Coordinates of C-alpha atoms in Angstrom, one line a residue:
X1 CA 10.6 -16.0 19.5
X2 CA 9.2 -13.8 16.7
X3 CA 9.3 -16.8 14.3
X4 CA 7.1 -18.7 16.7
X5 CA 4.5 -15.8 16.8
X6 CA 4.5 -15.6 13.0
X7 CA 4.0 -19.4 12.7
X8 CA 1.1 -19.3 15.2
X9 CA -0.5 -16.3 13.4
X10 CA -0.3 -18.0 10.0
X11 CA -1.7 -21.3 11.5
X12 CA -4.7 -19.5 13.0
X13 CA -5.3 -17.5 9.9
X14 CA -5.3 -20.5 7.6
X15 CA -7.7 -22.5 9.8
X16 CA -10.0 -19.6 10.4
X17 CA -10.1 -19.0 6.6
X18 CA -11.1 -22.6 5.9
X19 CA -13.8 -22.5 8.6
X20 CA -15.3 -19.3 7.2
X21 CA -15.3 -20.6 3.7
X22 CA -17.1 -23.8 4.8
X23 CA -19.6 -21.7 6.8
X24 CA -20.3 -19.3 3.9
X25 CA -19.0 -16.1 5.5
X26 CA -17.1 -14.3 2.8
X27 CA -17.9 -10.9 4.3
X28 CA -15.9 -11.9 7.4
X29 CA -13.2 -13.5 5.4
X30 CA -12.6 -10.2 3.5
X31 CA -11.4 -8.7 6.7
X32 CA -8.2 -10.8 6.5
X33 CA -7.6 -9.9 2.9
X34 CA -7.7 -6.1 2.8
X35 CA -6.2 -4.3 -0.2
X36 CA -2.9 -2.7 0.5
X37 CA -2.9 -0.2 -2.3
X38 CA -2.9 -0.3 -6.1
X39 CA -5.5 0.9 -8.5
X40 CA -9.2 0.7 -7.5
X41 CA -11.5 -0.4 -10.4
X42 CA -14.8 0.1 -8.6
X43 CA -15.6 3.3 -10.5
X44 CA -14.7 1.6 -13.8
X45 CA -17.3 -1.1 -13.1
X46 CA -19.8 1.5 -12.1
X47 CA -19.2 3.5 -15.3
X48 CA -19.7 0.3 -17.4
X49 CA -23.1 -0.3 -15.7
X50 CA -24.1 3.3 -16.3
X51 CA -23.3 3.1 -20.0
X52 CA -25.3 -0.1 -20.3
X53 CA -28.3 1.7 -18.8
X54 CA -28.0 4.5 -21.4
X55 CA -26.1 7.1 -19.4
X56 CA -23.8 9.4 -21.3
X57 CA -20.6 10.0 -19.3
X58 CA -18.8 13.4 -19.7
X59 CA -15.7 13.4 -21.7
X60 CA -12.4 14.3 -20.1
X61 CA -10.4 17.4 -21.0
X62 CA -6.9 16.7 -22.2
X63 CA -4.2 19.3 -22.8
X64 CA -2.5 18.8 -26.1
X65 CA 0.4 20.6 -24.8
X66 CA 4.0 21.8 -25.3
X67 CA 6.0 22.0 -22.1
X68 CA 9.8 22.2 -21.7
X69 CA 12.5 23.2 -19.2
X70 CA 16.2 23.6 -18.9
X71 CA 18.9 24.1 -16.4
X72 CA 21.0 27.3 -16.5
X73 CA 23.4 29.1 -14.2
X74 CA 21.9 28.7 -10.6
X75 CA 18.4 28.5 -11.9
X76 CA 15.8 26.3 -13.6
X77 CA 13.5 27.7 -16.3
X78 CA 10.2 26.1 -17.1
X79 CA 7.9 27.0 -20.1
X80 CA 4.5 26.1 -21.4
X81 CA 1.8 27.1 -23.9
X82 CA -1.7 28.1 -22.8
X83 CA -4.1 26.1 -25.0
X84 CA -6.4 23.6 -23.4
X85 CA -8.3 21.4 -25.8
X86 CA -11.3 19.1 -25.5
X87 CA -11.1 16.9 -28.6
X88 CA -11.2 19.2 -31.6
X89 CA -12.5 22.1 -29.5
X90 CA -10.3 24.8 -27.9
X91 CA -11.8 24.8 -24.4
X92 CA -9.5 27.5 -22.9
X93 CA -7.1 29.9 -24.7
X94 CA -5.3 31.0 -21.6
X95 CA -4.8 28.0 -19.3
X96 CA -1.9 28.1 -16.8
X97 CA 0.2 24.9 -17.0
X98 CA 3.0 25.9 -14.7
X99 CA 2.2 25.0 -11.1
X100 CA 3.6 26.0 -7.7
X101 CA 4.8 23.1 -5.5
X102 CA 6.9 25.0 -3.0
X103 CA 9.0 28.2 -2.8
X104 CA 11.8 26.8 -4.8
X105 CA 10.1 23.9 -6.7
X106 CA 7.7 24.3 -9.7
X107 CA 6.4 21.9 -12.3
X108 CA 4.6 22.0 -15.7
X109 CA 2.3 19.3 -16.8
X110 CA 0.7 17.8 -19.9
X111 CA -2.0 15.2 -20.1
X112 CA -5.6 15.1 -18.7
X113 CA -6.2 18.4 -16.9
X114 CA -8.3 16.8 -14.2
X115 CA -5.6 14.3 -13.3
X116 CA -3.0 17.1 -13.4
X117 CA -5.0 19.4 -11.1
X118 CA -5.6 16.6 -8.5
X119 CA -2.0 15.4 -8.6
X120 CA -0.7 19.0 -8.2
X121 CA -2.8 19.6 -5.1
X122 CA -1.8 16.2 -3.7
X123 CA 1.9 16.9 -4.2
X124 CA 1.6 20.4 -2.7
X125 CA 0.1 19.1 0.5
X126 CA 2.6 16.3 0.9
X127 CA 5.5 18.6 0.3
X128 CA 4.2 21.1 2.8
X129 CA 3.6 18.4 5.4
X130 CA 7.1 17.1 4.9
X131 CA 8.5 20.6 5.4
X132 CA 6.6 21.0 8.7
X133 CA 7.6 17.5 10.0
X134 CA 11.3 17.9 9.1
X135 CA 11.6 21.6 9.8
X136 CA 13.7 22.0 6.6
X137 CA 13.2 23.1 3.0
X138 CA 12.0 20.3 0.7
X139 CA 14.4 18.8 -1.8
X140 CA 13.7 18.3 -5.5
X141 CA 14.6 14.6 -5.3
X142 CA 12.0 14.0 -2.5
X143 CA 9.2 15.6 -4.6
X144 CA 10.2 13.4 -7.6
X145 CA 10.3 10.2 -5.4
X146 CA 6.8 10.9 -4.0
X147 CA 5.4 11.7 -7.4
X148 CA 6.8 8.7 -9.2
X149 CA 5.6 6.3 -6.4
X150 CA 2.1 7.8 -6.7
X151 CA 2.0 7.5 -10.6
X152 CA 3.4 4.0 -10.5
X153 CA 0.6 2.8 -8.3
X154 CA -1.9 3.7 -11.1
X155 CA 0.2 2.1 -13.9
X156 CA -0.3 5.0 -16.3
X157 CA -4.0 5.5 -15.7
X158 CA -3.2 8.9 -14.3
X159 CA -2.3 10.7 -17.5
X160 CA 0.2 13.1 -16.0
X161 CA 3.4 13.9 -18.0
X162 CA 5.3 16.3 -15.8
X163 CA 8.5 18.3 -16.0
X164 CA 9.5 19.2 -12.4
X165 CA 12.4 21.5 -11.6
X166 CA 13.8 23.4 -8.6
X167 CA 16.8 24.5 -6.8
X168 CA 17.9 23.2 -3.4
X169 CA 21.2 22.5 -1.5
X170 CA 22.3 20.2 -4.4
X171 CA 21.8 23.0 -7.0
X172 CA 19.4 23.4 -9.9
X173 CA 17.8 20.1 -11.0
X174 CA 15.3 19.2 -13.7
X175 CA 13.3 15.9 -13.9
X176 CA 11.2 14.5 -16.7
X177 CA 8.4 12.3 -15.2
X178 CA 6.3 10.0 -17.3
X179 CA 2.7 8.9 -16.5
X180 CA 3.7 5.3 -15.7
X181 CA 6.1 6.5 -13.0
X182 CA 9.6 6.6 -14.6
X183 CA 11.8 9.7 -14.2
X184 CA 15.0 11.1 -15.7
X185 CA 17.4 13.7 -14.5
X186 CA 18.2 15.9 -17.5
X187 CA 19.8 19.2 -18.4
X188 CA 16.8 20.0 -20.7
X189 CA 13.5 18.3 -21.5
X190 CA 10.3 18.6 -23.5
X191 CA 7.0 16.8 -23.2
X192 CA 3.5 16.9 -24.7
X193 CA 2.1 16.7 -28.2
X194 CA 4.5 19.4 -29.4
X195 CA 7.5 18.0 -27.7
X196 CA 9.2 16.9 -30.9
X197 CA 9.2 20.5 -32.2
X198 CA 10.4 21.9 -28.9
X199 CA 13.1 19.3 -28.5
X200 CA 14.5 20.1 -32.0
X201 CA 15.1 23.7 -30.9
X202 CA 16.6 22.6 -27.5
X203 CA 19.0 20.1 -28.9
X204 CA 20.2 22.5 -31.5
X205 CA 20.8 25.5 -29.3
X206 CA 21.2 24.4 -25.7
X207 CA 24.7 24.7 -24.2
X208 CA 26.1 24.4 -20.7
X209 CA 26.3 27.5 -18.3
X210 CA 23.7 29.5 -20.1
X211 CA 22.6 32.8 -18.4
X212 CA 19.1 33.2 -17.2
X213 CA 18.2 35.6 -20.0
X214 CA 19.6 33.2 -22.6
X215 CA 17.7 30.4 -21.1
X216 CA 14.4 32.4 -21.1
X217 CA 14.8 33.2 -24.8
X218 CA 15.6 29.5 -25.6
X219 CA 12.6 28.2 -23.7
X220 CA 10.3 30.8 -25.4
X221 CA 11.7 29.8 -28.8
X222 CA 11.1 26.1 -28.0
X223 CA 7.5 26.6 -26.9
X224 CA 6.8 28.8 -29.9
X225 CA 8.0 26.0 -32.1
X226 CA 5.4 23.7 -30.5
X227 CA 2.7 26.4 -30.9
X228 CA 3.3 26.9 -34.6
X229 CA 3.8 23.3 -35.6
X230 CA 1.3 21.4 -33.3
X231 CA -2.4 21.7 -33.5
X232 CA -2.8 20.8 -29.9
X233 CA -0.7 23.7 -28.7
X234 CA -1.4 27.4 -29.0
X235 CA -2.0 30.6 -27.2
X236 CA 0.8 32.4 -25.4
X237 CA 4.2 31.5 -23.9
X238 CA 4.4 31.3 -20.1
X239 CA 7.8 31.1 -18.3
X240 CA 8.8 30.5 -14.7
X241 CA 12.3 31.1 -13.4
X242 CA 13.1 29.2 -10.3
X243 CA 16.2 30.1 -8.1
X244 CA 17.3 29.2 -4.6
X245 CA 15.8 32.4 -3.2
X246 CA 12.4 32.0 -4.9
X247 CA 10.7 32.2 -8.3
X248 CA 9.5 34.6 -11.0
X249 CA 6.4 33.8 -12.9
X250 CA 6.1 35.6 -16.2
X251 CA 2.7 35.2 -17.7
X252 CA 2.6 35.9 -20.6
X253 CA 6.3 36.1 -21.5
X254 CA 5.5 36.2 -25.3
X255 CA 2.3 36.5 -27.3
X256 CA 3.1 35.1 -30.7
X257 CA -0.5 35.1 -31.9
X258 CA -1.9 38.5 -31.2
X259 CA -5.4 39.0 -32.6
X260 CA -5.2 41.7 -35.3
X261 CA -8.9 41.9 -36.3
X262 CA -11.7 42.2 -33.8
X263 CA -15.4 42.0 -34.3
X264 CA -16.8 45.5 -35.0
X265 CA -19.0 46.9 -32.2
X266 CA -22.6 47.5 -33.3
X267 CA -23.5 51.1 -34.0
X268 CA -26.3 52.4 -31.7
X269 CA -28.4 55.2 -33.0
X270 CA -30.1 57.5 -30.5
X271 CA -33.9 57.5 -30.5
X272 CA -35.3 59.9 -33.0
X273 CA -32.3 59.9 -35.4
X274 CA -34.4 58.6 -38.3
X275 CA -37.2 61.1 -39.3
X276 CA -40.7 59.7 -40.2
X277 CA -43.5 61.4 -42.1
X278 CA -46.7 59.9 -40.5
X279 CA -47.8 57.5 -37.8
X280 CA -50.8 55.1 -37.8
X281 CA -51.9 52.9 -34.9
X282 CA -54.5 50.2 -35.6
X283 CA -56.1 47.6 -33.2
X284 CA -55.7 44.1 -34.6
X285 CA -57.5 42.2 -31.8
X286 CA -60.7 42.0 -33.7
X287 CA -59.0 40.2 -36.5
X288 CA -57.7 37.4 -34.2
X289 CA -59.8 34.2 -34.0
X290 CA -59.2 31.6 -31.3
X291 CA -60.5 28.0 -32.0
X292 CA -60.5 24.9 -29.8
X293 CA -58.0 22.2 -30.8

């Protein structure tokens, strides 16, 4: 019976489409061919038209970043630097790159700061709605699934490289999520422009069943390696420890580049400090001549 209905629907749709094409009604025909998702290029076309008319579009802000994370005993530890760059300019020296998702799930991000901020808020709302609908605490795998599906829709045009970690009924878990939507479950991971330096430290010193204190020191050392060896990374070291019961945000955990020399404050002398011998007041208005242009 259902096959008959489908056949009738397709038959009517094909003949109505042919009739509308012959009658020149593309606006009515578009009703039957609605988009079902994917990337929308309307703004891209709009931007091209604006550029042709001489408009100067604002540049995006991109975090040349070092982020990393690792799994230790009953916890996940995330770390990040605090430098936000806009091309060769340091736009923000104390940017927070570790984001709250839920009570037991956090993420750190690298990429375009606008995309990261929007994606973080979108994921927070979806996870909270899922918690209210199911009346249960969200799981890390659910967050990763929703995030990878969203990023895959945009085929990498959302420049969000994310390390997501948390602790649920399945224990501590850490995922590395790339902008095009792929994900990997790993014991430790590093992303961003300084990831090679951080990964060198993690691969050399990571071991299973590390304590939380050992994990914090290793994450701080990995982020510091990115800060000192990558021009896009800098500032302080932020760390977040996520356990089953909650989280502990330590900001800053370490300040490797403390400013030693500060600009001197100007010396303000009180009025009358300098003595003077005489005073002469002269009216100069009579010497000023105003002429028409």
